[in-house]
Short mmCIF file of C-alpha atoms in Angstrom, two decimals:
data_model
loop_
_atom_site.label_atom_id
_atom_site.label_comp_id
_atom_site.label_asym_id
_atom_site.label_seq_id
_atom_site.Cartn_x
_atom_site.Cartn_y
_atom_site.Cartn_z
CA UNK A 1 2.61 8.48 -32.31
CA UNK A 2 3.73 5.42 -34.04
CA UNK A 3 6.90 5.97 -32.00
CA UNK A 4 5.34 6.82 -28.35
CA UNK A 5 4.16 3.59 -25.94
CA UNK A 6 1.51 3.11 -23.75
CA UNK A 7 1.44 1.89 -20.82
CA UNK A 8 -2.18 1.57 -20.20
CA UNK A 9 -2.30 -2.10 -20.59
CA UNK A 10 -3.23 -2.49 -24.18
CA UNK A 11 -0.73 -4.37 -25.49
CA UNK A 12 -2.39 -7.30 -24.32
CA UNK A 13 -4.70 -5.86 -26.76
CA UNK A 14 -2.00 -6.11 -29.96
CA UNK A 15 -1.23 -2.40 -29.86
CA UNK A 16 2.52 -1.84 -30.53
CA UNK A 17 2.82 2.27 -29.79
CA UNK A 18 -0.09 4.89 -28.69
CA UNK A 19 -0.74 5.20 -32.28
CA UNK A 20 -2.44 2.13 -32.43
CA UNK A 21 -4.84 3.39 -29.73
CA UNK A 22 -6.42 5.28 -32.29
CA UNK A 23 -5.69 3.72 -35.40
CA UNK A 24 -6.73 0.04 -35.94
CA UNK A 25 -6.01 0.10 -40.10
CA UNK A 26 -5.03 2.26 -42.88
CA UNK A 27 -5.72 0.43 -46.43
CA UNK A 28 -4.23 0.66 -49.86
CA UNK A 29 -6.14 3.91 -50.51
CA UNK A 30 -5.45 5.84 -47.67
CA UNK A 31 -8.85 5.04 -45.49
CA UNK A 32 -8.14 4.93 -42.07
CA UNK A 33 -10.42 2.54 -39.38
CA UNK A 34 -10.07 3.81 -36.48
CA UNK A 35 -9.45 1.91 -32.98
CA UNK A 36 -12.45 2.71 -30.27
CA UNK A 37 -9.91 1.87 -27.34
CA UNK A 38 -9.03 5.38 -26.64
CA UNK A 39 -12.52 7.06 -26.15
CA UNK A 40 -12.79 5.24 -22.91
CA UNK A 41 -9.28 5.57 -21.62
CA UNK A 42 -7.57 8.51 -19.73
CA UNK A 43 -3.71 7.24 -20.23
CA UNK A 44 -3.94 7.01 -24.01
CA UNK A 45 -5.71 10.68 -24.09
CA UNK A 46 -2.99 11.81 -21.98
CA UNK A 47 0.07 10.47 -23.67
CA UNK A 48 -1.12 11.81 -26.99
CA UNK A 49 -2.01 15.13 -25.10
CA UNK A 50 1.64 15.12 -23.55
CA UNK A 51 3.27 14.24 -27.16
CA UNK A 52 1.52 16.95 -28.55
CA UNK A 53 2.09 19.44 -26.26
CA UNK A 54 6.39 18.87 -25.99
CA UNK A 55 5.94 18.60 -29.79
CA UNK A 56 4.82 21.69 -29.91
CA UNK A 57 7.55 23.18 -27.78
CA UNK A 58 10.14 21.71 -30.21
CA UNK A 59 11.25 18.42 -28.32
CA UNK A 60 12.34 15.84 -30.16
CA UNK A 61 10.72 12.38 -30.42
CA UNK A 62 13.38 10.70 -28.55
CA UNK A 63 12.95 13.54 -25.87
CA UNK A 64 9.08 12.64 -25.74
CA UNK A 65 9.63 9.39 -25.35
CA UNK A 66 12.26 9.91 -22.48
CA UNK A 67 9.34 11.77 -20.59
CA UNK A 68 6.37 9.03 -21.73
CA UNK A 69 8.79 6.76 -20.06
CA UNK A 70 9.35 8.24 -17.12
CA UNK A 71 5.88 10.16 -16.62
CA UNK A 72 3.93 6.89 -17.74
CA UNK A 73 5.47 3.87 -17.07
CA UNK A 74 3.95 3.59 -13.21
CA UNK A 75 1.00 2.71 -14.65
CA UNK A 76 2.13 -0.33 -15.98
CA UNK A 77 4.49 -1.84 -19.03
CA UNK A 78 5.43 -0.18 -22.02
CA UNK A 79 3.67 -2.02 -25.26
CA UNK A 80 6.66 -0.91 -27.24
CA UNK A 81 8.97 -3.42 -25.43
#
């Protein structure tokens, strides 16, 4: 996911990718504190549903993120740009 936008808005927020949505910091050790911003929001949960789902079906990430793009990007701009 570290390779998928969002285009919810939360780059404003420091995100870079949808990854970040869900994952605020992973230390030295391997603990991971996780980012609350996606429990309230639809377009992150969908995204990573999305990714997961053409994942599944073998599509490569470039080929995910061509359809992110394109499925996505009405909703606002990408916080990978």
């Amino acid at each position: 996911m570290e390779n998928i936008p969002c285009y919810c808005g939360c780059g404003s927020v420091g995100h870079d990718s949808n990854y970040d949505c869900y994952v605020a910091d992973v230390d030295a050790g391997g603990a991971i504190r996780f980012d609350r911003h996606a429990l309230g929001c639809s377009i992150c949960v969908d995204i990573t549903m999305d990714a997961m789902r053409l994942l599944k079906e073998g599509r490569s990430v470039a080929e995910i993120r061509a359809y992110v793009d394109a499925t996505y990007s009405k909703y606002g701009t990408s916080n990978m740009e």
